[in-house]
Amino acid sequence: MSDKTSYEVTDGIAVITIDNPPVNAMSAAVRKSCWDAIDKLAADASAGAAVLICAGRTFIAGADITEFDKPVEDPWLPDLVEKLEASEKLIVAAVHGTALGGGLETAMGCHYRCALPGARVGLPEVNLGLVPGATGTQRLPRLAGVRKALDIMTSGRPIGAEEGLEAGIIDKLIDGDLRAGALAYARELLDTHAPLKRVSQLEVAAGGIDDEFFSEYLQGLSRKARGFFAPLQIVKCVQAALNESYRDALKTERRLFDECKASSHSQAQRHLFFAEREVAKIPDVPKNTPVREINRVAVIGAGTMGGGIAMNFVNAGIPVTVLEVDQAGLDRGLGVIRKNYAVAVDKGRMTQAQLQQAMGMIAPTTDYADVASADLVVEAVFETMQIKKHVFTKLDEVCKQGAILASNTSSLDLDEIAAVTNRPQDVIGLHFFAPAKVMKLLEIVRGEKTAGEVIATAMATAKKIRKVGVLVGVCFGFVGNRMFFPYIREAQLMMLEGIPPERVDQVVYDWGMAMGPHAVMDLSGLDVFYKLNNEWQDRPDDPVYCRMINVLSEMGRLGQKTGAGTYRYEGRKAVPDAEVMEIARREAQALGVQQIEVSDEGIIERLLYSMINEGARVLEEGIAIRPGDIDVIFVNGYGMPRYRGGPMKYADMVGLDKVYAAINKYRDRYGDLWWTPAPLLKQLAEEGRSFREWNENRR
Ligand code: T1G
């Protein structure tokens, strides 16, 4: 055997062990050595059956994703799965950790599957823009039924072993040592002359499954997975399982797998899979950098953000002290937190006892002395420099040495905040995104003097509270907001040019964004953008810039919270308001803004390419470490669809030469002020390179 797969016989049962750290991905070497092991089993008279098990922390976590863009080497994984099933000797898969994708498909090629109770199984290929491509779309419905198989494959979410047992995917749960338990199970199956259960020969239970079922299922997907290509192909594979022979259906699976793999969606989603792992790698903060223990957190400010931030830590099992300036503010804040938990109880996501337990982990106070022992303090007060400086001066006075002092500022200069303390090395930015208890993104802002240990601790804490932490540098708006400003700017200008906000929002929504720019502004509050625009110290002087934000804000039309902003609101329903476009026309006339027509493509170019251009500057200035980090920010914090890959991946897929040409087109029309191409973009476009190639060549 090779070093990837070992073979030994214990009491007449072969143990085939795969050992391919870190997650036993089914690389070509593993497939080859596994293939040889099955041949050895067939020829080994001393073995009457086999157990297929993995070393390390998990069963096979899938095909090796790093091989997808290379020529496929024999044996193909589907062929290996078929070979397992064709074995004349009984084979039991023994699952621990996660059997995912090709891992579960391999296990379903075996005749029986056993697992530790804590194990999880799933087919998450859809997260990579793929359908399961190693017979999973045909075997899973045969084991678990059509609906369960569709839910598992279209959601990509793994299920626990107990649920797998109930669904018929797992045959037996093993208590104690997996290897010993699996051997005993194989022995029992042999001794009782259990049949070779070949999953491909099972019937697909079709009860209640008809065309209406599939059309309803597709309707559900159009809501849950709007715009995604792969989920729809999974449904076609499962329909093939019902309507075609196993062999023909496998051909359908192979065809649709290849279509998905070649799609821009899969390229984008595979890019994000690695980008979301890459973000944890900080060039000047080594992996073994010591991390400080965070056992107690304090949150300063019990407003919407402060309350949501506190809930993140409570939900991760970390007790929180919440400080407000007065009892009324404190009571209000705690009331909102309790109400949010009560909603979760109403929805069955937590019990009343868990609500009480969560609230018991929150210590309210108006006294700064009560935050002295916190390991981490997160300031979430009003977004004005004066108030933040006051808070950090107090924290510097009371907090213990070694406490990490974090600001939730969304754009202000962290270095200026740190400068009021005697411990700038312990100051960092933790920019949560509203609603803080839901949005996965956490921009971690490193100041000029922030210590490596503090950065490492912040990154580890992000993972602990189940956030996607991305390290960014200090500038106005950091990365996300700084790149969102040009996107908003262009949406605002188009309104003055006579393009109705509902049209811009619809075009962007159809492109895949969760909401259009005008709907986002109304949700966040036009006054938030009004204040940001005024906080932006070195903003170029341009009377046209976001003019309608100023006009509507000064009219008190702040968005959803005042019942009217860019849209009028009937409840939560946004209704286009002719009065707003009348105001826009009047403002445009006064400012000399020409009324023009813009194509749908032009709307996307102006919004996305202005963002991408700013992204190139963010990379040049080192405010973001990698293009992929920017992509991770936008798919986790700004509602950009994963099948677009994020702004920088999208630019690479469009082609930087095309992006650059378009930017020059807008520069010709609107001048240098906002449309000067970023030097990096210009350079890469002229060299015919992508942001990805630039990033790889920098290593
Ligand atoms: N292939 C290659 N590398 C992988 C990998 C995979 N399938 N899964 C993880 N890695 C790397 C990852 O990049 C990281 O590398 C390290 O392992 C640790 O991962 C034919 C086509 C298993 C739940 O989608 O969900 O099978 O950064 O940090 O948090 O139908 O990894 O250390 O250099 O995520 O403990 C389907 C993907 C593939 C599962 C473990 N399978 N992996 O999480 O560790 S497609 C998946 C995961 C397929 C077949 C189809 C998670 C994990 P590095 P990690 P973790």
PDB file of N, CA, C and O in Angstrom, residues 19 85 156 269 288 354 417 487 538 540 613 659:
ATOM      1  N   ASP A  19      -5.115   7.830   5.049  1.00  0.00           N
ATOM      2  CA  ASP A  19      -4.415   8.800   5.896  1.00  0.00           C
ATOM      3  C   ASP A  19      -3.848   9.916   5.018  1.00  0.00           C
ATOM      4  O   ASP A  19      -2.739   9.826   4.506  1.00  0.00           O
ATOM      5  N   GLU A  85     -18.677  -0.902  -4.391  1.00  0.00           N
ATOM      6  CA  GLU A  85     -19.986  -1.562  -4.323  1.00  0.00           C
ATOM      7  C   GLU A  85     -19.945  -2.933  -4.987  1.00  0.00           C
ATOM      8  O   GLU A  85     -20.587  -3.875  -4.549  1.00  0.00           O
ATOM      9  N   GLY A 156     -26.717  21.922   1.141  1.00  0.00           N
ATOM     10  CA  GLY A 156     -25.284  21.746   1.396  1.00  0.00           C
ATOM     11  C   GLY A 156     -24.966  21.575   2.858  1.00  0.00           C
ATOM     12  O   GLY A 156     -23.811  21.427   3.248  1.00  0.00           O
ATOM     13  N   GLN A 269     -17.543  30.353  -6.563  1.00  0.00           N
ATOM     14  CA  GLN A 269     -17.762  29.750  -5.244  1.00  0.00           C
ATOM     15  C   GLN A 269     -16.545  28.956  -4.769  1.00  0.00           C
ATOM     16  O   GLN A 269     -16.230  28.935  -3.578  1.00  0.00           O
ATOM     17  N   ASN A 288       1.584  30.773  15.050  1.00  0.00           N
ATOM     18  CA  ASN A 288       1.817  30.394  16.466  1.00  0.00           C
ATOM     19  C   ASN A 288       1.889  31.606  17.384  1.00  0.00           C
ATOM     20  O   ASN A 288       2.371  31.509  18.514  1.00  0.00           O
ATOM     21  N   GLN A 354     -33.246  28.413  28.085  1.00  0.00           N
ATOM     22  CA  GLN A 354     -32.023  28.927  27.437  1.00  0.00           C
ATOM     23  C   GLN A 354     -32.048  30.450  27.368  1.00  0.00           C
ATOM     24  O   GLN A 354     -31.017  31.104  27.508  1.00  0.00           O
ATOM     25  N   ILE A 417      -8.148  57.282  17.891  1.00  0.00           N
ATOM     26  CA  ILE A 417      -8.790  56.784  19.120  1.00  0.00           C
ATOM     27  C   ILE A 417      -7.734  56.176  20.036  1.00  0.00           C
ATOM     28  O   ILE A 417      -7.670  56.480  21.228  1.00  0.00           O
ATOM     29  N   TYR A 487     -20.140  53.027  -5.025  1.00  0.00           N
ATOM     30  CA  TYR A 487     -21.330  52.289  -5.477  1.00  0.00           C
ATOM     31  C   TYR A 487     -22.572  53.125  -5.185  1.00  0.00           C
ATOM     32  O   TYR A 487     -23.428  53.333  -6.041  1.00  0.00           O
ATOM     33  N   ASP A 538     -11.340  64.328   3.948  1.00  0.00           N
ATOM     34  CA  ASP A 538     -10.711  64.814   2.696  1.00  0.00           C
ATOM     35  C   ASP A 538     -11.553  64.471   1.467  1.00  0.00           C
ATOM     36  O   ASP A 538     -11.039  64.152   0.417  1.00  0.00           O
ATOM     37  N   PRO A 540     -13.468  64.949  -1.812  1.00  0.00           N
ATOM     38  CA  PRO A 540     -13.348  65.979  -2.865  1.00  0.00           C
ATOM     39  C   PRO A 540     -14.580  66.889  -2.857  1.00  0.00           C
ATOM     40  O   PRO A 540     -15.687  66.445  -2.561  1.00  0.00           O
ATOM     41  N   ASN A 613     -12.645  49.711  -8.863  1.00  0.00           N
ATOM     42  CA  ASN A 613     -11.556  50.692  -8.984  1.00  0.00           C
ATOM     43  C   ASN A 613     -11.042  51.103  -7.604  1.00  0.00           C
ATOM     44  O   ASN A 613      -9.839  51.166  -7.363  1.00  0.00           O
ATOM     45  N   VAL A 659     -12.862  46.055 -17.795  1.00  0.00           N
ATOM     46  CA  VAL A 659     -13.189  46.952 -16.681  1.00  0.00           C
ATOM     47  C   VAL A 659     -12.466  48.287 -16.876  1.00  0.00           C
ATOM     48  O   VAL A 659     -13.042  49.365 -16.765  1.00  0.00           O
TER      49      VAL A 659
END
